[in-house]
Coordinates of C-alpha atoms in Angstrom, one line a residue:
M27 CA -1.3 -7.8 -43.2
T28 CA -4.7 -9.3 -42.8
S29 CA -7.7 -7.3 -41.6
A30 CA -10.9 -8.0 -39.9
V31 CA -14.0 -6.1 -38.9
M32 CA -15.1 -6.4 -35.3
M33 CA -18.2 -5.0 -33.6
S34 CA -17.8 -3.6 -30.1
P35 CA -19.3 -5.9 -27.5
P36 CA -22.1 -4.4 -25.4
S37 CA -20.7 -2.2 -22.7
A38 CA -21.5 -3.1 -19.1
V39 CA -20.2 -2.2 -15.6
A40 CA -19.3 -5.1 -13.3
Y41 CA -20.4 -4.2 -9.8
V42 CA -19.0 -6.7 -7.2
V43 CA -21.1 -7.3 -4.1
S44 CA -22.4 -10.2 -2.1
Q45 CA -24.2 -10.9 1.2
D46 CA -21.0 -12.2 2.8
L47 CA -18.8 -9.4 1.5
V48 CA -21.2 -6.7 3.0
K49 CA -21.6 -8.5 6.3
H50 CA -17.9 -8.9 6.9
C51 CA -16.9 -5.5 5.6
S52 CA -19.5 -3.9 7.9
R53 CA -17.5 -5.4 10.8
L54 CA -14.3 -3.6 9.9
P55 CA -13.3 -1.8 13.1
S56 CA -12.5 1.5 11.3
N57 CA -15.7 1.5 9.3
V58 CA -18.4 -0.4 11.2
G59 CA -21.6 -0.4 9.2
R60 CA -20.2 1.6 6.2
S61 CA -20.5 -1.2 3.6
I62 CA -24.1 -1.9 4.2
L63 CA -24.9 1.8 4.1
V64 CA -23.1 2.2 0.7
H65 CA -24.7 -0.7 -1.1
S66 CA -28.2 0.1 0.4
L67 CA -28.1 3.6 -1.0
V68 CA -26.9 2.5 -4.4
D69 CA -29.8 0.1 -4.5
S70 CA -32.4 2.5 -3.1
L71 CA -31.5 5.1 -5.8
G72 CA -32.4 2.5 -8.4
L73 CA -28.9 2.3 -9.9
F74 CA -29.0 -1.5 -10.1
S75 CA -32.1 -1.4 -12.2
N76 CA -30.9 1.5 -14.4
S77 CA -34.3 3.0 -13.9
S78 CA -33.3 6.4 -12.5
S79 CA -32.5 8.2 -15.7
S80 CA -31.6 11.9 -15.8
A81 CA -29.2 11.7 -18.7
P82 CA -30.5 13.6 -21.8
D83 CA -29.8 10.5 -23.9
S84 CA -30.7 7.2 -22.4
A85 CA -28.5 5.5 -24.9
A86 CA -25.5 6.9 -23.1
R87 CA -26.1 4.5 -20.2
R88 CA -24.1 1.3 -19.4
R89 CA -25.8 -1.7 -17.9
I90 CA -24.7 -2.5 -14.3
Q91 CA -24.1 -6.2 -13.8
I92 CA -23.9 -7.6 -10.3
I93 CA -21.1 -10.1 -9.8
N94 CA -20.7 -12.1 -6.6
P95 CA -17.1 -12.3 -5.6
K96 CA -15.1 -15.5 -5.2
R97 CA -13.1 -15.8 -2.0
A98 CA -9.4 -15.4 -2.5
S99 CA -7.4 -18.6 -1.8
Y100 CA -4.1 -18.8 0.0
K101 CA -2.4 -19.0 -3.4
D102 CA -4.2 -15.9 -4.6
L103 CA -3.0 -14.0 -1.5
A104 CA 0.5 -15.4 -1.6
A105 CA 1.0 -13.7 -5.0
Y106 CA 2.1 -10.8 -2.8
H107 CA 1.8 -11.4 0.9
S108 CA 4.4 -13.3 2.9
R109 CA 3.8 -16.9 4.2
D110 CA 4.3 -15.9 7.8
Y111 CA 1.7 -13.1 7.6
L112 CA -0.9 -15.3 5.9
E113 CA -0.5 -18.2 8.3
F114 CA -1.1 -15.8 11.2
V115 CA -4.1 -13.9 9.8
L116 CA -5.8 -16.9 8.2
S117 CA -5.5 -19.1 11.3
P118 CA -8.8 -20.8 12.3
W119 CA -9.3 -18.3 15.2
G120 CA -9.5 -15.5 12.6
T121 CA -12.7 -16.9 11.0
S122 CA -16.3 -16.3 12.1
N123 CA -17.1 -20.0 12.7
H124 CA -16.8 -20.0 16.5
D125 CA -18.9 -20.8 19.5
Q126 CA -20.0 -18.0 21.7
H127 CA -16.9 -18.4 23.9
H128 CA -14.6 -17.8 21.0
D129 CA -16.8 -14.9 19.7
R130 CA -16.3 -13.2 23.1
E131 CA -12.6 -13.7 22.8
L132 CA -12.4 -12.4 19.3
N133 CA -14.2 -9.2 20.3
S134 CA -11.1 -8.3 22.2
S135 CA -8.3 -6.6 20.3
N136 CA -5.8 -8.0 22.8
P137 CA -3.8 -10.8 21.2
R138 CA -3.4 -12.4 24.6
D139 CA -7.1 -13.3 24.4
L140 CA -6.8 -15.3 21.2
P141 CA -8.2 -18.9 21.5
N142 CA -6.8 -22.2 20.5
G143 CA -3.6 -22.0 22.6
R144 CA -2.5 -18.5 21.5
Q145 CA -3.0 -16.9 25.0
N146 CA 0.6 -16.1 25.6
I147 CA 3.0 -13.2 25.3
D148 CA 4.8 -14.6 22.3
N149 CA 1.7 -14.3 20.2
E150 CA 1.1 -10.8 21.4
H151 CA 4.6 -9.9 20.1
E152 CA 3.8 -11.8 16.9
A153 CA 0.6 -9.9 16.4
E154 CA 2.3 -6.6 17.0
A155 CA 5.0 -7.6 14.5
F156 CA 2.3 -8.2 11.9
G157 CA 0.7 -4.8 12.6
L158 CA -2.4 -6.3 14.3
I159 CA -2.6 -3.7 17.0
D160 CA -3.8 -0.2 17.5
D161 CA -5.4 0.9 14.2
C162 CA -5.6 -2.7 12.9
P163 CA -6.9 -4.8 15.8
I164 CA -7.8 -8.4 15.5
F165 CA -11.6 -8.7 15.1
E166 CA -14.2 -11.3 14.6
G167 CA -14.2 -12.8 11.1
M168 CA -10.9 -11.1 10.2
S169 CA -9.6 -14.0 8.0
D170 CA -13.0 -14.1 6.3
Y171 CA -12.8 -10.4 5.7
I172 CA -9.3 -10.6 4.2
Q173 CA -10.3 -13.4 1.8
L174 CA -13.5 -11.8 0.8
V175 CA -12.1 -8.3 0.2
A176 CA -9.1 -9.6 -1.8
G177 CA -11.4 -12.0 -3.7
A178 CA -13.9 -9.1 -4.5
T179 CA -11.1 -6.9 -5.9
L180 CA -9.6 -9.9 -7.9
T181 CA -13.0 -10.8 -9.2
A182 CA -13.5 -7.3 -10.5
A183 CA -10.0 -7.2 -12.0
N184 CA -10.5 -10.6 -13.6
A185 CA -13.8 -9.5 -15.2
L186 CA -11.7 -6.9 -17.0
K187 CA -9.1 -9.4 -17.9
V188 CA -11.2 -12.2 -19.3
G189 CA -14.6 -10.8 -20.2
A190 CA -16.3 -8.2 -22.4
I191 CA -16.2 -5.8 -19.5
D192 CA -14.5 -2.4 -19.8
I193 CA -15.3 -1.1 -16.3
A194 CA -15.5 -2.8 -12.9
I195 CA -16.4 -1.4 -9.4
C196 CA -15.5 -2.8 -6.0
W197 CA -16.3 -0.2 -3.4
D198 CA -15.3 -2.5 -0.6
G199 CA -11.7 -2.7 -2.0
G200 CA -8.9 -0.1 -2.1
R201 CA -6.9 -1.1 1.0
H202 CA -3.8 0.8 0.0
H203 CA -1.8 0.8 3.2
A204 CA -1.4 -3.0 3.7
Q205 CA 2.2 -4.2 3.5
K206 CA 3.6 -7.5 2.3
S207 CA 4.0 -8.8 5.9
R208 CA 2.1 -6.3 7.9
A209 CA -1.4 -4.7 8.4
S210 CA -1.3 -0.9 8.4
G211 CA -3.7 2.0 8.4
F212 CA -7.0 0.1 8.8
C213 CA -5.8 -2.2 5.9
Y214 CA -5.4 -5.9 6.4
V215 CA -4.9 -7.1 2.8
A216 CA -3.1 -5.5 -0.2
D217 CA -6.0 -6.0 -2.6
C218 CA -4.8 -3.1 -4.8
V219 CA -1.4 -4.8 -5.3
L220 CA -3.0 -8.2 -6.0
A221 CA -5.3 -6.6 -8.7
I222 CA -2.3 -4.9 -10.3
L223 CA -0.3 -8.1 -10.4
L224 CA -3.2 -9.9 -12.0
L225 CA -3.7 -7.2 -14.6
K226 CA 0.0 -7.3 -15.4
R227 CA -0.5 -10.8 -16.6
A228 CA -3.4 -9.7 -18.9
P229 CA -2.8 -9.3 -22.6
P230 CA -2.2 -5.7 -23.8
L231 CA -5.3 -4.0 -25.2
L232 CA -5.8 -2.7 -28.7
S233 CA -4.5 0.8 -29.4
T234 CA -7.2 3.2 -30.2
L235 CA -6.5 5.8 -32.9
K236 CA -9.8 7.6 -32.6
A237 CA -11.6 7.6 -29.2
T238 CA -15.4 7.4 -29.3
T239 CA -18.2 7.0 -26.8
S240 CA -18.2 3.5 -25.2
S241 CA -20.5 0.9 -26.7
I242 CA -23.9 1.1 -25.0
V243 CA -26.8 -1.2 -24.2
P244 CA -30.3 -0.2 -23.2
P245 CA -31.5 -0.8 -19.7
D246 CA -32.2 -4.5 -19.0
S247 CA -35.5 -4.9 -17.2
S248 CA -34.5 -8.4 -16.2
L249 CA -31.9 -7.2 -13.7
S250 CA -32.9 -8.0 -10.2
L251 CA -32.5 -5.9 -7.1
F252 CA -31.3 -7.0 -3.8
T253 CA -33.1 -6.1 -0.6
P254 CA -31.0 -4.6 2.2
P255 CA -31.5 -5.7 5.8
R256 CA -34.0 -3.8 7.9
S257 CA -31.6 -2.9 10.7
E258 CA -29.1 -0.1 11.5
P259 CA -25.5 -0.9 10.4
S260 CA -24.0 -3.2 13.0
A261 CA -20.6 -4.8 13.4
T262 CA -22.2 -8.1 14.5
S263 CA -25.5 -8.2 12.6
D264 CA -26.2 -11.5 10.8
D265 CA -28.6 -9.7 8.4
V266 CA -27.4 -10.2 4.9
F267 CA -27.9 -8.8 1.4
H268 CA -29.7 -11.0 -1.1
V269 CA -28.0 -10.6 -4.4
P270 CA -29.7 -12.8 -7.1
G271 CA -27.7 -13.9 -10.1
V272 CA -28.0 -11.7 -13.1
D273 CA -27.5 -12.4 -16.8
G274 CA -24.0 -12.2 -18.2
L275 CA -20.7 -13.0 -16.6
D276 CA -21.9 -14.6 -13.4
R277 CA -25.2 -16.4 -12.9
T278 CA -23.9 -18.9 -10.4
G279 CA -22.7 -16.4 -7.8
T280 CA -19.2 -17.9 -7.7
G281 CA -17.5 -15.2 -9.8
P282 CA -15.0 -15.6 -12.6
T283 CA -12.3 -18.2 -12.1
L284 CA -9.2 -16.7 -10.4
P285 CA -6.7 -16.4 -12.0
S286 CA -7.0 -17.3 -15.6
Q287 CA -4.5 -17.4 -18.4
P288 CA -4.4 -14.5 -20.8
S289 CA -5.8 -15.1 -24.2
S290 CA -3.6 -14.6 -27.2
Y291 CA -4.0 -11.8 -29.7
D292 CA -3.3 -11.8 -33.4
T293 CA -1.1 -8.7 -33.6
T294 CA -1.2 -8.6 -37.4
D295 CA -4.9 -7.8 -37.6
V296 CA -6.4 -4.3 -38.0
K297 CA -9.8 -4.2 -36.4
I298 CA -12.6 -1.7 -36.7
S299 CA -14.8 -1.3 -33.7
T300 CA -18.2 0.4 -34.2
S301 CA -20.1 2.1 -31.4
I302 CA -23.5 3.8 -31.5
S303 CA -22.0 7.2 -32.0
S304 CA -19.2 6.7 -34.6
P305 CA -16.6 4.1 -35.6
Q306 CA -13.2 3.9 -34.0
I307 CA -10.2 2.3 -35.7
M308 CA -8.2 0.0 -33.4
I309 CA -4.8 -1.3 -34.3
A310 CA -3.4 -4.3 -32.4
S311 CA -0.8 -3.2 -29.9
P312 CA 2.8 -4.0 -30.7
R313 CA 3.4 -4.5 -26.9
T314 CA 3.9 -8.0 -25.6
K315 CA 3.0 -7.0 -22.0
S316 CA 0.3 -4.8 -20.6
R317 CA 0.8 -1.6 -18.7
V318 CA -1.1 -0.8 -15.5
M319 CA -1.5 2.6 -14.0
Y320 CA -2.6 2.9 -10.4
L321 CA -4.1 6.3 -9.4
D322 CA -4.8 7.0 -5.7
L323 CA -7.3 9.8 -4.8
D324 CA -7.4 9.1 -1.1
I325 CA -6.4 11.9 1.3
H326 CA -3.6 9.6 2.6
F327 CA -0.6 8.6 0.5
G328 CA -1.0 5.1 -0.9
D329 CA 2.3 3.9 0.6
G330 CA 1.5 0.1 0.5
V331 CA 1.0 0.2 -3.3
A332 CA 3.9 2.5 -4.0
Q333 CA 6.3 0.5 -1.9
A334 CA 5.2 -2.8 -3.7
F335 CA 6.2 -1.5 -7.1
Y336 CA 9.0 1.0 -6.2
S337 CA 12.3 0.0 -7.7
P338 CA 15.5 2.0 -7.0
Q339 CA 17.0 0.4 -10.1
N340 CA 14.6 2.5 -12.2
D341 CA 16.7 5.5 -11.1
K342 CA 19.6 4.4 -13.2
P343 CA 19.6 4.8 -17.0
N344 CA 20.7 1.2 -17.5
G345 CA 18.8 -0.2 -14.5
S346 CA 16.2 -2.9 -14.4
R347 CA 13.1 -2.3 -16.5
N348 CA 10.9 -4.9 -14.9
N349 CA 8.6 -2.3 -13.2
R350 CA 8.0 -0.3 -16.4
Q351 CA 4.7 -2.3 -16.6
V352 CA 3.3 -0.5 -13.6
L353 CA 3.1 3.2 -12.7
T354 CA 1.7 4.4 -9.4
L355 CA 0.5 8.0 -8.8
S356 CA -0.9 9.2 -5.5
I357 CA -2.6 12.6 -4.9
H358 CA -2.7 13.2 -1.1
H359 CA -2.4 15.5 1.8
T360 CA 1.0 16.0 3.5
S361 CA 2.0 17.7 6.7
P362 CA 4.4 16.8 9.6
G363 CA 3.1 13.8 11.5
F364 CA 0.3 13.0 9.0
F365 CA -0.1 9.3 8.3
P366 CA 1.7 7.6 6.6
S367 CA 5.3 8.8 7.0
S368 CA 7.0 7.6 3.8
P369 CA 10.0 8.8 1.8
L370 CA 8.0 8.0 -1.3
G371 CA 5.3 10.5 -0.6
G372 CA 7.1 13.6 -1.8
V373 CA 7.5 15.3 -5.2
P374 CA 9.7 13.4 -7.7
R375 CA 13.5 14.1 -8.0
F376 CA 14.1 13.7 -11.6
P377 CA 16.3 14.2 -13.6
E378 CA 19.3 13.5 -11.3
K379 CA 20.2 16.5 -9.3
N380 CA 19.6 18.0 -5.9
T381 CA 16.6 20.3 -6.2
E382 CA 15.7 20.7 -2.6
E383 CA 16.0 24.5 -2.8
M384 CA 13.5 24.5 -5.7
I385 CA 10.7 22.8 -4.0
P386 CA 8.9 24.4 -1.1
G387 CA 7.0 22.2 1.3
P388 CA 7.4 18.4 1.7
T389 CA 10.2 16.7 -0.4
R390 CA 11.8 13.3 -0.6
T391 CA 14.8 14.4 1.5
S392 CA 16.2 10.8 1.6
F393 CA 16.7 10.9 -2.2
N394 CA 18.7 14.1 -2.4
S395 CA 22.2 12.6 -2.7
A396 CA 24.2 13.0 -5.9
T397 CA 23.8 9.4 -6.8
T398 CA 20.2 8.6 -6.0
V399 CA 17.0 10.0 -7.5
S400 CA 13.3 8.9 -7.3
D401 CA 11.8 6.2 -9.4
P402 CA 9.9 8.0 -12.2
Y403 CA 7.3 5.1 -12.1
T404 CA 6.5 5.7 -8.5
L405 CA 5.0 9.2 -8.4
S406 CA 3.3 11.4 -5.8
I407 CA 1.6 14.7 -5.7
P408 CA 1.6 16.1 -2.1
L409 CA -0.9 18.7 -1.3
L410 CA -1.3 21.2 1.6
P411 CA -4.4 21.6 3.8
G412 CA -7.7 22.6 2.4
A413 CA -7.3 21.2 -1.1
G414 CA -10.4 21.9 -3.1
C415 CA -11.7 21.7 -6.6
S416 CA -9.4 24.4 -8.0
T417 CA -6.3 22.7 -6.7
Y418 CA -7.4 19.3 -8.0
A419 CA -8.2 20.8 -11.4
S420 CA -4.8 22.4 -11.6
V421 CA -2.8 19.2 -10.8
W422 CA -5.2 17.0 -12.8
L423 CA -4.8 18.9 -16.1
D424 CA -1.2 19.8 -15.7
I425 CA 0.2 16.6 -14.1
V426 CA -2.2 13.6 -13.9
E427 CA -3.3 13.6 -17.5
R428 CA 0.2 14.3 -18.8
V429 CA 1.4 11.3 -16.8
R430 CA -1.3 9.1 -18.2
N431 CA -0.7 10.3 -21.8
A432 CA 3.0 9.7 -21.5
F433 CA 2.6 6.2 -19.9
E434 CA -0.4 5.0 -22.0
P435 CA -1.7 2.3 -19.7
D436 CA -3.9 -0.6 -20.9
Y437 CA -5.5 -0.9 -17.5
L438 CA -6.3 1.7 -14.8
V439 CA -6.8 0.9 -11.2
V440 CA -8.4 3.9 -9.4
Q441 CA -8.5 4.1 -5.6
C442 CA -11.4 6.4 -4.9
G443 CA -10.9 7.1 -1.2
V444 CA -13.3 9.9 -0.1
D445 CA -11.7 11.0 3.2
G446 CA -10.6 14.2 1.4
L447 CA -14.2 15.4 1.0
S448 CA -15.4 18.2 3.0
G449 CA -17.1 17.1 6.3
D450 CA -15.0 14.0 7.1
G451 CA -15.0 14.3 10.8
K452 CA -12.0 12.1 11.4
I453 CA -9.5 13.6 8.9
K454 CA -10.6 17.3 8.7
V455 CA -7.8 18.4 6.3
G456 CA -9.6 18.3 2.9
N457 CA -12.2 20.5 1.2
W458 CA -12.9 18.5 -1.9
S459 CA -16.5 18.0 -3.1
L460 CA -18.6 15.8 -5.4
G461 CA -19.7 18.6 -7.7
G462 CA -18.0 21.8 -6.6
R463 CA -19.5 25.3 -6.1
V464 CA -22.0 24.8 -8.9
S465 CA -24.0 22.3 -6.8
K466 CA -23.5 24.5 -3.7
R467 CA -24.9 27.6 -5.4
R468 CA -27.8 25.5 -6.7
S469 CA -28.6 24.2 -3.2
E470 CA -28.5 27.8 -1.8
R471 CA -30.9 29.0 -4.5
R472 CA -33.2 26.2 -3.7
E473 CA -33.2 27.1 0.0
G474 CA -33.8 30.7 -0.9
S475 CA -36.7 29.9 -3.1
E476 CA -38.4 28.0 -0.3
N477 CA -38.1 31.0 1.9
E478 CA -39.5 33.3 -0.7
N479 CA -42.3 31.0 -1.8
V480 CA -40.8 30.7 -5.3
D481 CA -42.2 27.9 -7.5
T482 CA -39.5 25.2 -6.9
K483 CA -40.7 23.1 -9.9
E484 CA -40.1 26.1 -12.2
L485 CA -36.7 26.7 -10.6
E486 CA -35.7 23.0 -11.1
T487 CA -36.8 23.2 -14.8
E488 CA -34.7 26.3 -15.4
N489 CA -31.7 24.7 -13.8
E490 CA -32.1 21.2 -15.2
H491 CA -29.0 21.5 -17.3
E492 CA -26.9 23.1 -14.5
D493 CA -28.1 20.3 -12.2
L494 CA -25.8 17.9 -14.1
E495 CA -22.8 20.3 -14.4
L496 CA -19.7 19.5 -12.4
E497 CA -17.0 22.0 -11.5
E498 CA -13.6 21.3 -12.9
G499 CA -11.6 19.5 -10.3
S500 CA -14.5 18.1 -8.3
L501 CA -14.4 14.4 -7.6
G502 CA -17.3 13.7 -10.0
W503 CA -15.5 15.6 -12.7
C504 CA -12.3 13.7 -12.2
I505 CA -14.1 10.3 -12.4
S506 CA -16.0 11.5 -15.4
R507 CA -12.8 12.4 -17.2
I508 CA -11.4 8.9 -16.6
V509 CA -14.6 7.1 -17.7
N510 CA -15.4 9.2 -20.8
H511 CA -12.0 10.5 -22.0
W512 CA -9.3 8.0 -21.0
P513 CA -8.8 4.9 -23.1
G514 CA -8.2 1.5 -21.5
K515 CA -10.1 -0.7 -19.1
K516 CA -10.8 0.7 -15.6
L517 CA -11.2 -0.7 -12.1
F518 CA -12.7 1.6 -9.5
L519 CA -12.1 0.8 -5.8
G520 CA -13.1 2.3 -2.6
G521 CA -10.8 3.4 0.2
G522 CA -10.9 5.8 3.1
G523 CA -14.0 7.7 4.2
Y524 CA -15.0 8.1 7.8
N525 CA -18.2 10.1 7.4
H526 CA -20.2 7.1 6.4
P527 CA -23.2 8.8 5.0
N528 CA -21.0 11.0 2.8
A529 CA -19.0 8.0 1.7
A530 CA -22.3 6.3 0.7
R531 CA -23.3 9.5 -1.1
A532 CA -20.0 9.7 -3.0
W533 CA -19.8 6.1 -4.1
A534 CA -23.5 6.0 -5.1
F535 CA -23.0 9.2 -7.2
L536 CA -19.8 7.9 -8.7
T537 CA -21.6 4.7 -9.6
S538 CA -24.1 6.7 -11.6
V539 CA -21.3 8.7 -13.3
I540 CA -19.5 5.5 -14.2
A541 CA -22.7 3.9 -15.5
G542 CA -23.1 6.9 -17.9
N543 CA -26.2 8.0 -16.0
P544 CA -25.1 10.8 -13.6
L545 CA -27.7 11.6 -11.0
P546 CA -28.3 15.2 -10.2
L547 CA -26.5 16.1 -7.0
S548 CA -29.8 17.6 -5.8
T549 CA -31.4 14.1 -5.8
P550 CA -33.2 13.6 -2.5
I551 CA -32.2 10.5 -0.4
P552 CA -35.1 8.2 -1.0
H553 CA -37.6 7.4 1.7
N554 CA -38.4 4.0 0.2
L555 CA -36.6 1.2 -1.5
S556 CA -36.4 1.4 -5.3
G557 CA -39.3 -0.5 -6.8
E558 CA -40.9 -1.1 -3.4
P559 CA -42.9 2.1 -2.4
D560 CA -44.3 0.4 0.7
E561 CA -40.8 -0.6 2.0
P562 CA -39.0 2.2 3.9
F563 CA -35.3 2.9 3.3
Q564 CA -34.0 1.8 6.7
F565 CA -31.0 4.2 6.8
F566 CA -32.8 7.3 5.6
P567 CA -32.2 9.1 9.0
A568 CA -28.5 8.7 8.7
F569 CA -28.4 11.3 5.8
A570 CA -29.7 14.2 7.9
P571 CA -29.7 17.2 7.8
S572 CA -29.6 17.7 4.0
F573 CA -31.2 14.4 2.9
T574 CA -29.7 15.0 -0.6
L575 CA -27.0 13.3 -2.6
D576 CA -24.5 16.2 -2.7
V577 CA -21.4 16.6 -0.6
P578 CA -20.6 20.3 -1.2
P579 CA -17.4 22.1 -0.3
G580 CA -17.0 23.8 3.0
N581 CA -15.3 27.1 3.9
M582 CA -11.8 25.8 4.7
R583 CA -9.0 27.9 3.2
D584 CA -7.1 26.2 0.4
M585 CA -3.4 26.5 1.4
N586 CA -2.2 25.3 -2.0
T587 CA -1.0 28.6 -3.5
E588 CA -0.1 29.0 -7.2
E589 CA 3.5 29.2 -6.2
F590 CA 3.4 25.9 -4.4
L591 CA 1.5 24.2 -7.2
G592 CA 3.9 25.6 -9.7
S593 CA 6.8 24.1 -7.8
V594 CA 5.1 20.7 -7.7
K595 CA 4.5 20.9 -11.5
K596 CA 8.1 21.9 -12.1
A597 CA 9.3 18.8 -10.3
F598 CA 7.4 16.6 -12.7
E599 CA 8.9 18.1 -15.9
G600 CA 11.7 15.6 -16.0
V601 CA 9.3 12.6 -15.6
Y602 CA 7.4 12.9 -18.8
K603 CA 10.3 12.3 -21.1
V604 CA 11.4 9.2 -19.2
L605 CA 7.9 7.8 -19.5
E606 CA 7.8 8.7 -23.2
D607 CA 11.1 7.0 -23.8
G608 CA 9.9 3.9 -21.8
K609 CA 7.1 3.4 -24.4
Q610 CA 9.7 2.6 -27.0
I611 CA 11.1 -0.3 -25.0

């Protein structure tokens, strides 16, 4: 056996954004103006310049590298979507290159109003068959949106596949309800599925024997900022983001080539990778194929992704093993009538037996026969109303991390939907928070100090350490666990979130956590653009009344009792051995 010594490459976070992506995502009917709000806040907080340091050790930061996405081609989309669906949604009438007459027609969600000879009842039925009605209406620039969102997520995934990038972010991705031949649940393209399919073709990563802190590079003063438009978020605004090229993977703005062939690994080498903190020994993986784990944190079950990789044959001991490369796990709310209705959204039924009497609450009743059980690689953790930090901490430590450890993925795709956060006006069933009760107590003390004329500077100094603490089970804590404690390359995507200022807060904060430079949750929303003190932050009023970064928990009662959570955990006991055994194949 030969050996070689290899230094770890500089660690960077690929952040996918472009002017076209933001413009078209800001026209999405379910989230008009959200995209521009998210990226404007990230920029105004100075995260693109790595200048807002509150971390005790600046060496712990990762450089954020902006990458402009490449549009997904028909071939890229056809890796999953059906031909009929793509031909319909990518038709010329679905682009934004129209005269004013066509623009007026496209502003209508009625398929009868479609231009270019499509004004007939047959196309209305066809549009309905493809799900382009109700929650997924046809809108101006729809085909551009589909290609840009899919291309953005594929660009992020490809950066992990071909470059010296360990982490990538695409907050405009995460459309987890889209089906192979149908739009669903505000989702027009299955970008999560396309990313997983791409990463399945990537080479397996090196197995780490001793985990250490990721390789770090100091802030790069040459990184450029982009200037957000000076207007309120609008579905039809032509104002754009200016995203200059940055050093590294993409200077041209075209993004990495999609897709590319995986590079070959010499599996006989033992490599030693050195980071700033301590060395880690890495042995080339004996696997011939990579493993991809999809983790869905949205309040809604990720039915589109689960269905794409669900295989009934995995129920049988001698069944097909093709899907052992991919594992999907969704943590979500469940109740009668709550979207989506899917038999895959209940607790697992493994090993093979009818356990309906053991599991209170929602179950996969369609899988209760004596001959059919659930696929142990398509998993779900259904939660009751009011799920907060304590509930998420319980299932995270006792289920999520056990699943990850048993499966040992090379790549992780994390859908970070934030509609389960407290204060989401459309969903109203979750009580999750960015930092938990720690941040809420800190905020209450700060308000009390103002009423009592206490020196707030002294208070902030005393609580500087606490200001960066996160309660177990908070969204920030979960993402920190993935970034800092889970091996493998990670892709972070957006998802649901209908309180747009809170979605911007959440993804801006998570960007700082992922970059190894977590901002205090008491950070005030900036009045001005980062690096431009004379330029006001256009969207500052949207963050009233708190004008801080935090999204604290509310007062909703958590209905997930210890008994209920215990029954969910018990349902998973048969899964871990199957996953462990699968690693030997």
